[in-house]
Short mmCIF file of C-alpha atoms in Angstrom, two decimals:
data_model
loop_
_atom_site.label_atom_id
_atom_site.label_comp_id
_atom_site.label_asym_id
_atom_site.label_seq_id
_atom_site.Cartn_x
_atom_site.Cartn_y
_atom_site.Cartn_z
CA TYR A 1 10.16 -20.58 12.72
CA ASN A 2 12.35 -18.07 14.66
CA LEU A 3 11.87 -14.40 14.51
CA THR A 4 14.47 -12.25 13.50
CA GLU A 5 13.02 -9.02 13.97
CA SER A 6 10.27 -8.61 16.57
CA ASP A 7 9.02 -5.37 14.83
CA LEU A 8 9.85 -3.86 11.43
CA ILE A 9 8.09 -0.48 12.46
CA SER A 10 11.23 1.02 13.33
CA TRP A 11 12.72 0.02 10.41
CA TYR A 12 10.00 1.64 7.83
CA LYS A 13 10.34 4.89 10.10
CA GLU A 14 13.99 4.95 9.42
CA ILE A 15 13.63 4.02 5.63
CA ILE A 16 10.68 6.27 5.05
CA SER A 17 12.41 9.59 6.97
CA THR A 18 15.64 9.15 5.01
CA ASN A 19 13.66 9.05 1.95
CA THR A 20 16.05 6.75 0.22
CA LEU A 21 13.68 4.55 -1.37
CA ARG A 22 10.13 4.74 -2.54
CA ILE A 23 7.55 2.46 -0.74
CA LEU A 24 4.42 1.08 -1.55
CA VAL A 25 2.63 -1.15 0.73
CA TYR A 26 -0.48 -2.94 -0.54
CA ASN A 27 -3.36 -4.94 0.29
CA GLY A 28 -5.91 -6.95 -1.01
CA ASP A 29 -9.46 -5.63 0.43
CA THR A 30 -11.15 -9.14 1.16
CA ASP A 31 -7.89 -10.49 2.33
CA PRO A 32 -8.86 -12.69 5.17
CA CYS A 33 -4.85 -13.08 6.64
CA ILE A 34 -4.26 -9.26 6.58
CA ASN A 35 -7.22 -7.08 7.01
CA SER A 36 -7.10 -3.96 4.73
CA TYR A 37 -8.25 -2.09 7.80
CA GLN A 38 -5.52 -3.24 9.93
CA ALA A 39 -2.69 -2.69 6.96
CA GLN A 40 -4.46 0.96 6.58
CA GLU A 41 -4.06 1.67 10.48
CA TRP A 42 -0.54 0.13 10.56
CA THR A 43 0.58 2.66 7.95
CA ARG A 44 -1.33 5.45 9.38
CA ASN A 45 0.26 4.86 12.88
CA LEU A 46 3.80 5.27 11.22
CA GLY A 47 3.04 9.03 12.01
CA PHE A 48 3.69 10.43 8.47
CA ASP A 49 1.95 13.17 7.01
CA GLU A 50 -0.73 12.58 4.63
CA ILE A 51 -0.31 14.26 1.43
CA GLU A 52 -3.23 12.68 -0.54
CA SER A 53 -5.87 11.30 1.73
CA TRP A 54 -7.78 8.04 1.12
CA ARG A 55 -9.37 8.35 -2.26
CA PRO A 56 -10.28 5.66 -5.27
CA TRP A 57 -7.80 4.94 -7.92
CA THR A 58 -9.11 3.66 -11.10
CA ILE A 59 -7.58 1.59 -14.06
CA ASP A 60 -8.77 3.58 -17.08
CA SER A 61 -8.88 7.04 -15.07
CA CYS A 62 -12.30 7.05 -15.08
CA GLN A 63 -14.52 4.10 -13.91
CA TYR A 64 -12.82 0.87 -13.83
CA MET A 65 -12.31 0.82 -9.86
CA GLY A 66 -8.80 -0.36 -8.82
CA GLY A 67 -9.00 0.18 -5.30
CA TYR A 68 -7.97 3.06 -2.59
CA ILE A 69 -4.87 5.07 -2.17
CA THR A 70 -3.27 6.86 0.37
CA LYS A 71 -0.15 8.92 -0.19
CA TYR A 72 2.35 9.84 2.48
CA VAL A 73 5.49 12.30 2.51
CA ASN A 74 8.93 10.79 1.60
CA ASN A 75 7.30 8.63 -1.24
CA PHE A 76 5.64 6.42 0.99
CA SER A 77 1.94 5.02 -0.42
CA PHE A 78 -0.62 2.64 0.91
CA VAL A 79 -2.80 0.98 -1.52
CA THR A 80 -5.83 -1.25 -1.46
CA ILE A 81 -6.77 -3.72 -4.56
CA LYS A 82 -10.88 -3.88 -4.80
CA GLY A 83 -11.90 -7.09 -4.55
CA SER A 84 -8.56 -9.35 -3.96
CA GLY A 85 -7.57 -11.51 -1.67
CA HIS A 86 -4.38 -12.35 0.05
CA MET A 87 -2.47 -13.20 -3.11
CA VAL A 88 -3.35 -10.02 -5.27
CA PRO A 89 -1.32 -10.85 -8.24
CA LEU A 90 -3.32 -13.88 -8.75
CA ASN A 91 -6.71 -12.54 -7.91
CA LYS A 92 -6.73 -9.17 -9.41
CA PRO A 93 -3.61 -9.49 -12.29
CA LYS A 94 -4.94 -6.31 -14.32
CA GLU A 95 -5.10 -4.40 -11.42
CA SER A 96 -1.98 -5.43 -9.87
CA LEU A 97 0.07 -5.04 -13.17
CA ASP A 98 -1.51 -1.40 -13.23
CA MET A 99 -0.42 -0.36 -9.52
CA ILE A 100 3.17 -1.81 -9.95
CA THR A 101 3.49 -0.13 -13.36
CA ARG A 102 2.22 3.41 -12.10
CA PHE A 103 4.68 2.89 -8.84
CA MET A 104 7.83 1.94 -11.32
CA ASN A 105 6.98 4.65 -13.61
CA ASN A 106 6.53 7.18 -10.34
#
């Protein structure tokens, strides 16, 4: 395996800054491979202003907890999926479908 890109931070910063794409970074909060706290710090350290602070999101708009979301400027969001490991759609299909549907429907 040969790395083609040593670091994607500059790519993400460029794409988010130009506001040409909506970006969703998501992570299972029990992922043993990519810790959700590290992923959250990675997104925070990109340096974009938060427009919605870390808050819970629910499947039913009431009680069924999906995870947490932080929204940043230029259509950039970081989402965690509660109780999911690395394979989010496999571990939490209902929550995954809700998250992707909301993202696709803006």
